Structures are given as C-alpha cells and as structure tokens.
Amino acid sequence: MNIFVAGSTGVIGQQLLPKLVQAGHEVTGMTRNNQGKGLIESWGARGIVADAFDREGMIAAIGEIRPDVIIHQLTSLSQWNLEDNARIRIEGTRHLVEAAQIHGVKRMIAQSIAWAYEPGEHPATEDAPLDVQAPAPRKSTIDGIVSLEHAVAQMPSHVILRYGMFYGPGTWYDANGIMAEKVRSRALRATDGVQSFLHVEDAALAALLALDWPSGPVNIVDDEPAAGTAWLPVYADALEAPAPAYQAGSKRGERGASNAKARKEYGWQPLHPTWRTGLAQSLR
C-alpha cells in the first residue's frame, strides 16, 4: 500500500516506519524539519516536510502523495505540554481528515488513549463511554480525544487505537525520561490508581496490523492493568532508585483497560505482555 504517516519521527513513528518499509509498503513520513526528513529517509521511506497546523499545506501534501492509508501518530508530549497536545489532536486531526476527504483517501488509522474512559470499577472495554464530564485539568485531554475520534470516524474506513501508557525508548519512562527523574527524586508516590501500560514496539506493531482491521476503536494495552502500588516499586527497583512512598487514593479515570478485543478478535499478540518484566527490560 501507499501509506502516509503523520508523526513519523515520534516514539511510535520511529518504531513503525521501518516495520512498514520491511513489510513492502510505499511509505511517506511527515516531519516538521529537514533533520527529521533525513531520519525518515534513513529508514527507507520518503520524507516530506509539512506542518499539521497548516491546513493548505496538509491538503497539498496529501494531494501530492495520494496515499491509500493515512496513519495519524501526531502528538506533542516530549515537554509534557498537554495543551499543545490537545491542540494537535483537535486541529491537526481536522486538517488531516479534511485533506483526506478532498483527495479521496478512504482509510485512516489514528492514535488515541486508553485512559480517557469515564470512571468505573473495572478495566474499561471499548464500549465504555469516554469521560466527557471530566473536570479540569483532565477536561482538556478528554476534549482533545473526543474531537480526534469524532473527526477520524468521519472517514469511510477508520481504526482508532486507544493506546496504554507508553514505555520504552524515548518515552517518559525511559532511563532519562521525565517519570524516571520523578522516581529517582521520590516525587512520584505509589497510589491505588490503576493504569494500563504499553511498550512502544507493541504500539507500532498494532498500527501495522491495523491496516487490515475493521473500523472502530480498539484498546491496545498490555495484559495486566495495575495499581501504582504494584508497578511503581518494580519500576523504581529497575531504576535502582529509592522505594516510592505510598499515597492513598487515585485520580479520576485511573481504571486501566482491557485488551480482550485486540487479542481475541484481531489476533494482536504483544511482544511485551506485561510491565512486570517489560519495564526492567526496556531500561537495559
């Protein structure tokens, strides 16, 4: 297939583009600068410089490439700027979808998140409602996700990948990442809040396989949703950091998610099925 990847030099894109090229697809990766273009070309793909906030530029880029599929992995997470990330999800997604519609692209695969569900007692399945009544500051994240998923659902064929919390190379949980620094300084406390993790390699694998999946949302998370009291001591030990302090309670939406649909219906098999071993392995 002829595939256009937006967000091709992010933590998922860096894993995904080589997999797409190796699978025999014709791949074009979008980046905001020439340095990123060189990186994309080193993976055997074509690089194109474009800005997701530039509507006319996106229309021109999609018109030039005429892809069969657009894979949307755009984020702005490296500096923990959640407002910028929400803007990318809202404006960037809208521009991608409009460009696709103008040029007759039928299929889109897009990155969403698995912690946007409304509160509940058990790990969320895909039919659980999103947390549209969330208060600030969570509201900006949920608003961005709702807008992204609504826009992508206007495509005739679409897969929405609701990813778990990323760990692995280049993520917040990498050895030099934001979360690692918080753990070393004991600024992060172990709570009862539950979350689902996902290694970035498994996120990329899901995006590759999703080229053949039916339309709709699907949770892409590992097998073991876990409370902070379970996973944080394991992560701290892997970092050789002090044991975390405990803080009772949890934040809104910390319920984890179920990967039963991806595993049982779609045949996705994560290479890193649990954070219990994956977190330590990712730091070696």
PDB file of C-alpha atoms in Angstrom:
ATOM      1  CA  MET A   1       0.000   0.000   0.000  1.00  0.00           C
ATOM      2  CA  ASN A   2       0.890   3.648  -0.358  1.00  0.00           C
ATOM      3  CA  ILE A   3       0.968   4.890   3.251  1.00  0.00           C
ATOM      4  CA  PHE A   4       1.327   8.409   4.662  1.00  0.00           C
ATOM      5  CA  VAL A   5       2.467   8.623   8.298  1.00  0.00           C
ATOM      6  CA  ALA A   6       1.893  11.847  10.228  1.00  0.00           C
ATOM      7  CA  GLY A   7       4.027  11.960  13.358  1.00  0.00           C
ATOM      8  CA  SER A   8       6.654   9.727  11.804  1.00  0.00           C
ATOM      9  CA  THR A   9       9.631  10.764  13.970  1.00  0.00           C
ATOM     10  CA  GLY A  10       7.899  10.402  17.348  1.00  0.00           C
ATOM     11  CA  VAL A  11       8.428   7.454  19.676  1.00  0.00           C
ATOM     12  CA  ILE A  12       5.878   5.338  17.779  1.00  0.00           C
ATOM     13  CA  GLY A  13       6.848   6.566  14.311  1.00  0.00           C
ATOM     14  CA  GLN A  14      10.476   5.597  14.841  1.00  0.00           C
ATOM     15  CA  GLN A  15       9.354   2.025  15.516  1.00  0.00           C
ATOM     16  CA  LEU A  16       6.587   1.987  12.895  1.00  0.00           C
ATOM     17  CA  LEU A  17       8.221   3.295   9.728  1.00  0.00           C
ATOM     18  CA  PRO A  18      10.899   0.568   9.486  1.00  0.00           C
ATOM     19  CA  LYS A  19       8.194  -2.077  10.031  1.00  0.00           C
ATOM     20  CA  LEU A  20       6.049  -0.631   7.231  1.00  0.00           C
ATOM     21  CA  VAL A  21       9.018  -0.455   4.849  1.00  0.00           C
ATOM     22  CA  GLN A  22      10.083  -4.006   5.720  1.00  0.00           C
ATOM     23  CA  ALA A  23       6.523  -5.188   5.024  1.00  0.00           C
ATOM     24  CA  GLY A  24       6.868  -3.884   1.466  1.00  0.00           C
ATOM     25  CA  HIS A  25       4.713  -0.769   1.645  1.00  0.00           C
ATOM     26  CA  GLU A  26       5.486   2.517  -0.084  1.00  0.00           C
ATOM     27  CA  VAL A  27       5.868   4.865   2.867  1.00  0.00           C
ATOM     28  CA  THR A  28       5.997   8.642   3.179  1.00  0.00           C
ATOM     29  CA  GLY A  29       6.742  10.104   6.597  1.00  0.00           C
ATOM     30  CA  MET A  30       5.800  13.652   7.544  1.00  0.00           C
ATOM     31  CA  THR A  31       8.114  15.797   9.655  1.00  0.00           C
ATOM     32  CA  ARG A  32       8.388  19.469  10.560  1.00  0.00           C
ATOM     33  CA  ASN A  33      12.060  19.924   9.623  1.00  0.00           C
ATOM     34  CA  ASN A  34      14.848  18.713   7.336  1.00  0.00           C
ATOM     35  CA  GLN A  35      16.618  16.915  10.183  1.00  0.00           C
ATOM     36  CA  GLY A  36      13.579  14.703  10.600  1.00  0.00           C
ATOM     37  CA  LYS A  37      13.413  14.201   6.844  1.00  0.00           C
ATOM     38  CA  GLY A  38      16.918  12.744   6.846  1.00  0.00           C
ATOM     39  CA  LEU A  39      15.985  10.369   9.657  1.00  0.00           C
ATOM     40  CA  ILE A  40      12.912   9.168   7.767  1.00  0.00           C
ATOM     41  CA  GLU A  41      14.945   8.564   4.624  1.00  0.00           C
ATOM     42  CA  SER A  42      17.495   6.538   6.620  1.00  0.00           C
ATOM     43  CA  TRP A  43      14.675   4.055   7.332  1.00  0.00           C
ATOM     44  CA  GLY A  44      13.983   3.614   3.623  1.00  0.00           C
ATOM     45  CA  ALA A  45      10.896   5.830   3.482  1.00  0.00           C
ATOM     46  CA  ARG A  46      10.289   9.108   1.710  1.00  0.00           C
ATOM     47  CA  GLY A  47      10.394  12.214   3.901  1.00  0.00           C
ATOM     48  CA  ILE A  48       8.182  15.255   3.434  1.00  0.00           C
ATOM     49  CA  VAL A  49       8.297  18.488   5.452  1.00  0.00           C
ATOM     50  CA  ALA A  50       4.846  19.737   6.470  1.00  0.00           C
ATOM     51  CA  ASP A  51       3.013  21.276   9.435  1.00  0.00           C
ATOM     52  CA  ALA A  52      -0.201  19.720  10.722  1.00  0.00           C
ATOM     53  CA  PHE A  53      -1.453  23.166  11.762  1.00  0.00           C
ATOM     54  CA  ASP A  54      -1.154  24.431   8.156  1.00  0.00           C
ATOM     55  CA  ARG A  55      -4.422  23.314   6.550  1.00  0.00           C
ATOM     56  CA  GLU A  56      -3.478  24.273   2.989  1.00  0.00           C
ATOM     57  CA  GLY A  57      -0.058  22.688   3.387  1.00  0.00           C
ATOM     58  CA  MET A  58      -1.634  19.431   4.555  1.00  0.00           C
ATOM     59  CA  ILE A  59      -4.053  19.433   1.624  1.00  0.00           C
ATOM     60  CA  ALA A  60      -1.123  19.954  -0.759  1.00  0.00           C
ATOM     61  CA  ALA A  61       0.954  17.192   0.878  1.00  0.00           C
ATOM     62  CA  ILE A  62      -1.843  14.611   0.741  1.00  0.00           C
ATOM     63  CA  GLY A  63      -2.621  15.671  -2.825  1.00  0.00           C
ATOM     64  CA  GLU A  64       0.989  15.080  -3.812  1.00  0.00           C
ATOM     65  CA  ILE A  65       1.273  11.666  -2.137  1.00  0.00           C
ATOM     66  CA  ARG A  66      -2.258  10.347  -2.841  1.00  0.00           C
ATOM     67  CA  PRO A  67      -1.949   7.629  -0.188  1.00  0.00           C
ATOM     68  CA  ASP A  68      -4.181   4.606   0.252  1.00  0.00           C
ATOM     69  CA  VAL A  69      -3.982   4.998   4.033  1.00  0.00           C
ATOM     70  CA  ILE A  70      -3.081   7.790   6.454  1.00  0.00           C
ATOM     71  CA  ILE A  71      -1.608   6.741   9.804  1.00  0.00           C
ATOM     72  CA  HIS A  72      -2.035   9.539  12.353  1.00  0.00           C
ATOM     73  CA  GLN A  73       0.552   9.384  15.173  1.00  0.00           C
ATOM     74  CA  LEU A  74       0.796  13.128  15.841  1.00  0.00           C
ATOM     75  CA  THR A  75       1.498  14.156  19.455  1.00  0.00           C
ATOM     76  CA  SER A  76       3.279  16.896  21.388  1.00  0.00           C
ATOM     77  CA  LEU A  77       4.355  15.068  24.529  1.00  0.00           C
ATOM     78  CA  SER A  78       8.114  15.455  24.824  1.00  0.00           C
ATOM     79  CA  GLN A  79       7.840  18.552  27.046  1.00  0.00           C
ATOM     80  CA  TRP A  80       4.708  17.425  28.957  1.00  0.00           C
ATOM     81  CA  ASN A  81       2.676  20.175  27.266  1.00  0.00           C
ATOM     82  CA  LEU A  82      -0.867  18.805  27.460  1.00  0.00           C
ATOM     83  CA  GLU A  83      -2.455  21.930  25.961  1.00  0.00           C
ATOM     84  CA  ASP A  84      -0.286  21.719  22.827  1.00  0.00           C
ATOM     85  CA  ASN A  85      -1.067  18.033  22.598  1.00  0.00           C
ATOM     86  CA  ALA A  86      -4.819  18.719  22.780  1.00  0.00           C
ATOM     87  CA  ARG A  87      -4.427  21.307  20.025  1.00  0.00           C
ATOM     88  CA  ILE A  88      -2.677  18.800  17.769  1.00  0.00           C
ATOM     89  CA  ARG A  89      -5.438  16.281  18.407  1.00  0.00           C
ATOM     90  CA  ILE A  90      -8.114  18.835  17.532  1.00  0.00           C
ATOM     91  CA  GLU A  91      -6.644  20.999  14.756  1.00  0.00           C
ATOM     92  CA  GLY A  92      -4.069  18.599  13.341  1.00  0.00           C
ATOM     93  CA  THR A  93      -6.593  15.779  13.100  1.00  0.00           C
ATOM     94  CA  ARG A  94      -9.186  18.012  11.464  1.00  0.00           C
ATOM     95  CA  HIS A  95      -6.681  19.119   8.822  1.00  0.00           C
ATOM     96  CA  LEU A  96      -5.622  15.524   8.122  1.00  0.00           C
ATOM     97  CA  VAL A  97      -9.231  14.383   7.747  1.00  0.00           C
ATOM     98  CA  GLU A  98     -10.167  17.334   5.522  1.00  0.00           C
ATOM     99  CA  ALA A  99      -7.142  16.718   3.306  1.00  0.00           C
ATOM    100  CA  ALA A 100      -8.046  13.026   3.078  1.00  0.00           C
ATOM    101  CA  GLN A 101     -11.644  13.801   2.140  1.00  0.00           C
ATOM    102  CA  ILE A 102     -10.649  16.337  -0.502  1.00  0.00           C
ATOM    103  CA  HIS A 103      -8.329  13.846  -2.197  1.00  0.00           C
ATOM    104  CA  GLY A 104     -10.470  10.745  -1.810  1.00  0.00           C
ATOM    105  CA  VAL A 105      -8.390   8.871   0.775  1.00  0.00           C
ATOM    106  CA  LYS A 106     -10.713   6.297   2.336  1.00  0.00           C
ATOM    107  CA  ARG A 107      -8.824   4.898   5.317  1.00  0.00           C
ATOM    108  CA  MET A 108      -7.191   6.345   8.435  1.00  0.00           C
ATOM    109  CA  ILE A 109      -5.563   4.771  11.479  1.00  0.00           C
ATOM    110  CA  ALA A 110      -5.239   7.137  14.430  1.00  0.00           C
ATOM    111  CA  GLN A 111      -3.631   7.238  17.864  1.00  0.00           C
ATOM    112  CA  SER A 112      -5.945   7.739  20.833  1.00  0.00           C
ATOM    113  CA  ILE A 113      -5.578   6.823  24.525  1.00  0.00           C
ATOM    114  CA  ALA A 114      -6.945   4.112  26.813  1.00  0.00           C
ATOM    115  CA  TRP A 115      -7.284   6.291  29.934  1.00  0.00           C
ATOM    116  CA  ALA A 116      -9.999   8.579  28.545  1.00  0.00           C
ATOM    117  CA  TYR A 117     -12.891   6.436  29.779  1.00  0.00           C
ATOM    118  CA  GLU A 118     -15.321   7.619  32.422  1.00  0.00           C
ATOM    119  CA  PRO A 119     -14.650   6.315  35.951  1.00  0.00           C
ATOM    120  CA  GLY A 120     -15.532   2.691  36.696  1.00  0.00           C
ATOM    121  CA  GLU A 121     -14.727  -0.236  38.942  1.00  0.00           C
ATOM    122  CA  HIS A 122     -13.163  -2.482  36.290  1.00  0.00           C
ATOM    123  CA  PRO A 123     -10.762  -2.165  33.327  1.00  0.00           C
ATOM    124  CA  ALA A 124     -12.626  -0.453  30.503  1.00  0.00           C
ATOM    125  CA  THR A 125     -13.718  -2.192  27.326  1.00  0.00           C
ATOM    126  CA  GLU A 126     -14.228  -0.259  24.092  1.00  0.00           C
ATOM    127  CA  ASP A 127     -17.958   0.174  24.671  1.00  0.00           C
ATOM    128  CA  ALA A 128     -17.424   2.131  27.910  1.00  0.00           C
ATOM    129  CA  PRO A 129     -18.250   5.847  27.451  1.00  0.00           C
ATOM    130  CA  LEU A 130     -15.475   8.410  27.266  1.00  0.00           C
ATOM    131  CA  ASP A 131     -15.212  10.761  30.248  1.00  0.00           C
ATOM    132  CA  VAL A 132     -16.920  13.769  28.649  1.00  0.00           C
ATOM    133  CA  GLN A 133     -17.907  15.177  32.063  1.00  0.00           C
ATOM    134  CA  ALA A 134     -14.310  15.287  33.306  1.00  0.00           C
ATOM    135  CA  PRO A 135     -13.302  18.404  35.276  1.00  0.00           C
ATOM    136  CA  ALA A 136     -10.191  20.477  34.594  1.00  0.00           C
ATOM    137  CA  PRO A 137      -7.337  19.795  34.058  1.00  0.00           C
ATOM    138  CA  ARG A 138      -8.347  16.352  32.716  1.00  0.00           C
ATOM    139  CA  LYS A 139     -11.020  18.028  30.590  1.00  0.00           C
ATOM    140  CA  SER A 140      -8.514  19.402  28.044  1.00  0.00           C
ATOM    141  CA  THR A 141      -7.153  15.910  27.367  1.00  0.00           C
ATOM    142  CA  ILE A 142     -10.623  14.391  27.041  1.00  0.00           C
ATOM    143  CA  ASP A 143     -11.827  17.223  24.800  1.00  0.00           C
ATOM    144  CA  GLY A 144      -8.861  16.614  22.506  1.00  0.00           C
ATOM    145  CA  ILE A 145      -9.532  12.874  22.332  1.00  0.00           C
ATOM    146  CA  VAL A 146     -13.262  13.286  21.739  1.00  0.00           C
ATOM    147  CA  SER A 147     -12.566  15.739  18.909  1.00  0.00           C
ATOM    148  CA  LEU A 148      -9.930  13.446  17.377  1.00  0.00           C
ATOM    149  CA  GLU A 149     -12.109  10.345  17.468  1.00  0.00           C
ATOM    150  CA  HIS A 150     -15.150  12.198  16.101  1.00  0.00           C
ATOM    151  CA  ALA A 151     -13.147  13.582  13.180  1.00  0.00           C
ATOM    152  CA  VAL A 152     -11.489  10.251  12.350  1.00  0.00           C
ATOM    153  CA  ALA A 153     -14.861   8.470  12.488  1.00  0.00           C
ATOM    154  CA  GLN A 154     -15.962  10.603   9.503  1.00  0.00           C
ATOM    155  CA  MET A 155     -13.569   8.583   7.345  1.00  0.00           C
ATOM    156  CA  PRO A 156     -15.272   5.718   5.440  1.00  0.00           C
ATOM    157  CA  SER A 157     -12.766   3.267   6.948  1.00  0.00           C
ATOM    158  CA  HIS A 158     -11.016   4.033  10.226  1.00  0.00           C
ATOM    159  CA  VAL A 159      -9.288   2.360  13.167  1.00  0.00           C
ATOM    160  CA  ILE A 160      -8.835   4.248  16.426  1.00  0.00           C
ATOM    161  CA  LEU A 161      -6.005   2.783  18.508  1.00  0.00           C
ATOM    162  CA  ARG A 162      -6.591   3.542  22.175  1.00  0.00           C
ATOM    163  CA  TYR A 163      -3.060   3.097  23.448  1.00  0.00           C
ATOM    164  CA  GLY A 164      -1.967   2.457  27.017  1.00  0.00           C
ATOM    165  CA  MET A 165       0.745   4.460  28.797  1.00  0.00           C
ATOM    166  CA  PHE A 166       3.885   4.200  26.673  1.00  0.00           C
ATOM    167  CA  TYR A 167       7.189   2.941  27.978  1.00  0.00           C
ATOM    168  CA  GLY A 168      10.369   2.077  26.112  1.00  0.00           C
ATOM    169  CA  PRO A 169      12.918   4.105  24.086  1.00  0.00           C
ATOM    170  CA  GLY A 170      12.281   7.840  24.039  1.00  0.00           C
ATOM    171  CA  THR A 171       9.261   7.762  26.361  1.00  0.00           C
ATOM    172  CA  TRP A 172       8.641   9.399  29.734  1.00  0.00           C
ATOM    173  CA  TYR A 173       9.576   6.035  31.327  1.00  0.00           C
ATOM    174  CA  ASP A 174      12.921   5.669  29.547  1.00  0.00           C
ATOM    175  CA  ALA A 175      16.030   5.798  31.755  1.00  0.00           C
ATOM    176  CA  ASN A 176      16.405   9.555  31.147  1.00  0.00           C
ATOM    177  CA  GLY A 177      12.686  10.322  30.877  1.00  0.00           C
ATOM    178  CA  ILE A 178      10.507  12.623  32.973  1.00  0.00           C
ATOM    179  CA  MET A 179       8.983   9.800  35.029  1.00  0.00           C
ATOM    180  CA  ALA A 180      12.368   8.247  35.745  1.00  0.00           C
ATOM    181  CA  GLU A 181      13.586  11.544  37.168  1.00  0.00           C
ATOM    182  CA  LYS A 182      10.453  11.856  39.327  1.00  0.00           C
ATOM    183  CA  VAL A 183      11.015   8.365  40.710  1.00  0.00           C
ATOM    184  CA  ARG A 184      14.693   8.997  41.475  1.00  0.00           C
ATOM    185  CA  SER A 185      13.764  12.129  43.419  1.00  0.00           C
ATOM    186  CA  ARG A 186      10.844  10.341  45.151  1.00  0.00           C
ATOM    187  CA  ALA A 187       8.473  12.940  43.697  1.00  0.00           C
ATOM    188  CA  LEU A 188       6.162  10.195  42.423  1.00  0.00           C
ATOM    189  CA  ARG A 189       4.097   8.348  45.017  1.00  0.00           C
ATOM    190  CA  ALA A 190       2.558   4.895  44.738  1.00  0.00           C
ATOM    191  CA  THR A 191      -1.241   5.152  44.750  1.00  0.00           C
ATOM    192  CA  ASP A 192      -4.219   2.844  44.295  1.00  0.00           C
ATOM    193  CA  GLY A 193      -4.901   4.266  40.831  1.00  0.00           C
ATOM    194  CA  VAL A 194      -4.868   1.642  38.068  1.00  0.00           C
ATOM    195  CA  GLN A 195      -3.334   2.165  34.648  1.00  0.00           C
ATOM    196  CA  SER A 196      -2.511   0.072  31.602  1.00  0.00           C
ATOM    197  CA  PHE A 197       0.963   0.126  30.085  1.00  0.00           C
ATOM    198  CA  LEU A 198       2.175  -0.477  26.532  1.00  0.00           C
ATOM    199  CA  HIS A 199       5.662  -0.863  25.106  1.00  0.00           C
ATOM    200  CA  VAL A 200       6.178   1.422  22.094  1.00  0.00           C
ATOM    201  CA  GLU A 201       7.207  -1.547  19.942  1.00  0.00           C
ATOM    202  CA  ASP A 202       3.817  -3.156  20.587  1.00  0.00           C
ATOM    203  CA  ALA A 203       2.105   0.142  19.757  1.00  0.00           C
ATOM    204  CA  ALA A 204       3.874   0.210  16.387  1.00  0.00           C
ATOM    205  CA  LEU A 205       3.049  -3.436  15.735  1.00  0.00           C
ATOM    206  CA  ALA A 206      -0.638  -2.724  16.330  1.00  0.00           C
ATOM    207  CA  ALA A 207      -0.578   0.182  13.856  1.00  0.00           C
ATOM    208  CA  LEU A 208       0.966  -2.105  11.243  1.00  0.00           C
ATOM    209  CA  LEU A 209      -1.616  -4.846  11.809  1.00  0.00           C
ATOM    210  CA  ALA A 210      -4.460  -2.299  11.890  1.00  0.00           C
ATOM    211  CA  LEU A 211      -4.048  -1.846   8.134  1.00  0.00           C
ATOM    212  CA  ASP A 212      -6.307  -4.923   7.914  1.00  0.00           C
ATOM    213  CA  TRP A 213      -8.586  -4.384  10.922  1.00  0.00           C
ATOM    214  CA  PRO A 214     -12.284  -3.398  10.759  1.00  0.00           C
ATOM    215  CA  SER A 215     -13.419   0.129  11.580  1.00  0.00           C
ATOM    216  CA  GLY A 216     -13.840   1.267  15.165  1.00  0.00           C
ATOM    217  CA  PRO A 217     -11.913   1.783  18.405  1.00  0.00           C
ATOM    218  CA  VAL A 218      -9.688  -0.875  19.944  1.00  0.00           C
ATOM    219  CA  ASN A 219      -7.723  -0.851  23.196  1.00  0.00           C
ATOM    220  CA  ILE A 220      -4.023  -1.524  22.653  1.00  0.00           C
ATOM    221  CA  VAL A 221      -2.687  -2.189  26.146  1.00  0.00           C
ATOM    222  CA  ASP A 222      -0.702  -4.924  27.835  1.00  0.00           C
ATOM    223  CA  ASP A 223      -2.285  -7.845  29.669  1.00  0.00           C
ATOM    224  CA  GLU A 224      -2.033  -6.538  33.218  1.00  0.00           C
ATOM    225  CA  PRO A 225      -3.704  -3.298  34.343  1.00  0.00           C
ATOM    226  CA  ALA A 226      -2.035  -2.417  37.634  1.00  0.00           C
ATOM    227  CA  ALA A 227      -2.267  -0.076  40.601  1.00  0.00           C
ATOM    228  CA  GLY A 228       0.635   2.227  41.319  1.00  0.00           C
ATOM    229  CA  THR A 229       1.285   0.237  44.493  1.00  0.00           C
ATOM    230  CA  ALA A 230       2.130  -2.738  42.251  1.00  0.00           C
ATOM    231  CA  TRP A 231       4.024  -1.310  39.279  1.00  0.00           C
ATOM    232  CA  LEU A 232       5.849   1.691  40.779  1.00  0.00           C
ATOM    233  CA  PRO A 233       8.041  -0.294  43.223  1.00  0.00           C
ATOM    234  CA  VAL A 234       9.020  -2.617  40.336  1.00  0.00           C
ATOM    235  CA  TYR A 235       9.920   0.363  38.149  1.00  0.00           C
ATOM    236  CA  ALA A 236      11.860   2.070  40.964  1.00  0.00           C
ATOM    237  CA  ASP A 237      13.820  -1.115  41.614  1.00  0.00           C
ATOM    238  CA  ALA A 238      14.678  -1.423  37.906  1.00  0.00           C
ATOM    239  CA  LEU A 239      15.978   2.156  38.004  1.00  0.00           C
ATOM    240  CA  GLU A 240      17.931   1.381  41.203  1.00  0.00           C
ATOM    241  CA  ALA A 241      16.019   4.295  42.726  1.00  0.00           C
ATOM    242  CA  PRO A 242      14.683   4.668  46.286  1.00  0.00           C
ATOM    243  CA  ALA A 243      11.448   2.845  47.074  1.00  0.00           C
ATOM    244  CA  PRO A 244       8.457   5.139  46.495  1.00  0.00           C
ATOM    245  CA  ALA A 245       6.289   6.458  49.295  1.00  0.00           C
ATOM    246  CA  TYR A 246       2.609   5.472  49.415  1.00  0.00           C
ATOM    247  CA  GLN A 247      -0.258   7.919  48.990  1.00  0.00           C
ATOM    248  CA  ALA A 248      -3.829   6.737  49.455  1.00  0.00           C
ATOM    249  CA  GLY A 249      -6.401   7.255  46.715  1.00  0.00           C
ATOM    250  CA  SER A 250      -6.353   7.603  42.951  1.00  0.00           C
ATOM    251  CA  LYS A 251      -7.065  10.149  40.225  1.00  0.00           C
ATOM    252  CA  ARG A 252     -10.136  10.246  38.013  1.00  0.00           C
ATOM    253  CA  GLY A 253     -10.044   7.759  35.152  1.00  0.00           C
ATOM    254  CA  GLU A 254      -7.365   5.504  36.646  1.00  0.00           C
ATOM    255  CA  ARG A 255      -9.121   2.197  35.967  1.00  0.00           C
ATOM    256  CA  GLY A 256      -6.989   0.541  33.267  1.00  0.00           C
ATOM    257  CA  ALA A 257      -8.322  -1.022  30.075  1.00  0.00           C
ATOM    258  CA  SER A 258      -8.958  -4.492  28.643  1.00  0.00           C
ATOM    259  CA  ASN A 259      -7.138  -5.778  25.555  1.00  0.00           C
ATOM    260  CA  ALA A 260      -9.545  -8.708  25.022  1.00  0.00           C
ATOM    261  CA  LYS A 261     -10.851  -7.326  21.718  1.00  0.00           C
ATOM    262  CA  ALA A 262      -7.392  -6.803  20.216  1.00  0.00           C
ATOM    263  CA  ARG A 263      -6.136 -10.191  21.390  1.00  0.00           C
ATOM    264  CA  LYS A 264      -9.158 -12.440  20.848  1.00  0.00           C
ATOM    265  CA  GLU A 265     -10.877 -10.814  17.854  1.00  0.00           C
ATOM    266  CA  TYR A 266      -7.939  -9.293  15.957  1.00  0.00           C
ATOM    267  CA  GLY A 267      -5.091 -11.615  16.901  1.00  0.00           C
ATOM    268  CA  TRP A 268      -2.752  -8.924  18.241  1.00  0.00           C
ATOM    269  CA  GLN A 269      -0.075 -10.510  20.436  1.00  0.00           C
ATOM    270  CA  PRO A 270       2.104  -8.051  22.358  1.00  0.00           C
ATOM    271  CA  LEU A 271       5.818  -8.792  22.433  1.00  0.00           C
ATOM    272  CA  HIS A 272       5.859  -7.306  25.934  1.00  0.00           C
ATOM    273  CA  PRO A 273       2.689  -8.723  27.527  1.00  0.00           C
ATOM    274  CA  THR A 274       3.257  -7.232  30.976  1.00  0.00           C
ATOM    275  CA  TRP A 275       5.008  -4.236  32.516  1.00  0.00           C
ATOM    276  CA  ARG A 276       6.156  -6.635  35.242  1.00  0.00           C
ATOM    277  CA  THR A 277       9.027  -7.798  33.033  1.00  0.00           C
ATOM    278  CA  GLY A 278       8.840  -5.193  30.255  1.00  0.00           C
ATOM    279  CA  LEU A 279       9.713  -2.129  32.326  1.00  0.00           C
ATOM    280  CA  ALA A 280      13.010  -3.591  33.516  1.00  0.00           C
ATOM    281  CA  GLN A 281      13.862  -4.989  30.081  1.00  0.00           C
ATOM    282  CA  SER A 282      13.271  -1.598  28.468  1.00  0.00           C
ATOM    283  CA  LEU A 283      15.883   0.025  30.719  1.00  0.00           C
ATOM    284  CA  ARG A 284      18.726  -2.343  29.821  1.00  0.00           C
TER     285      ARG A 284
END
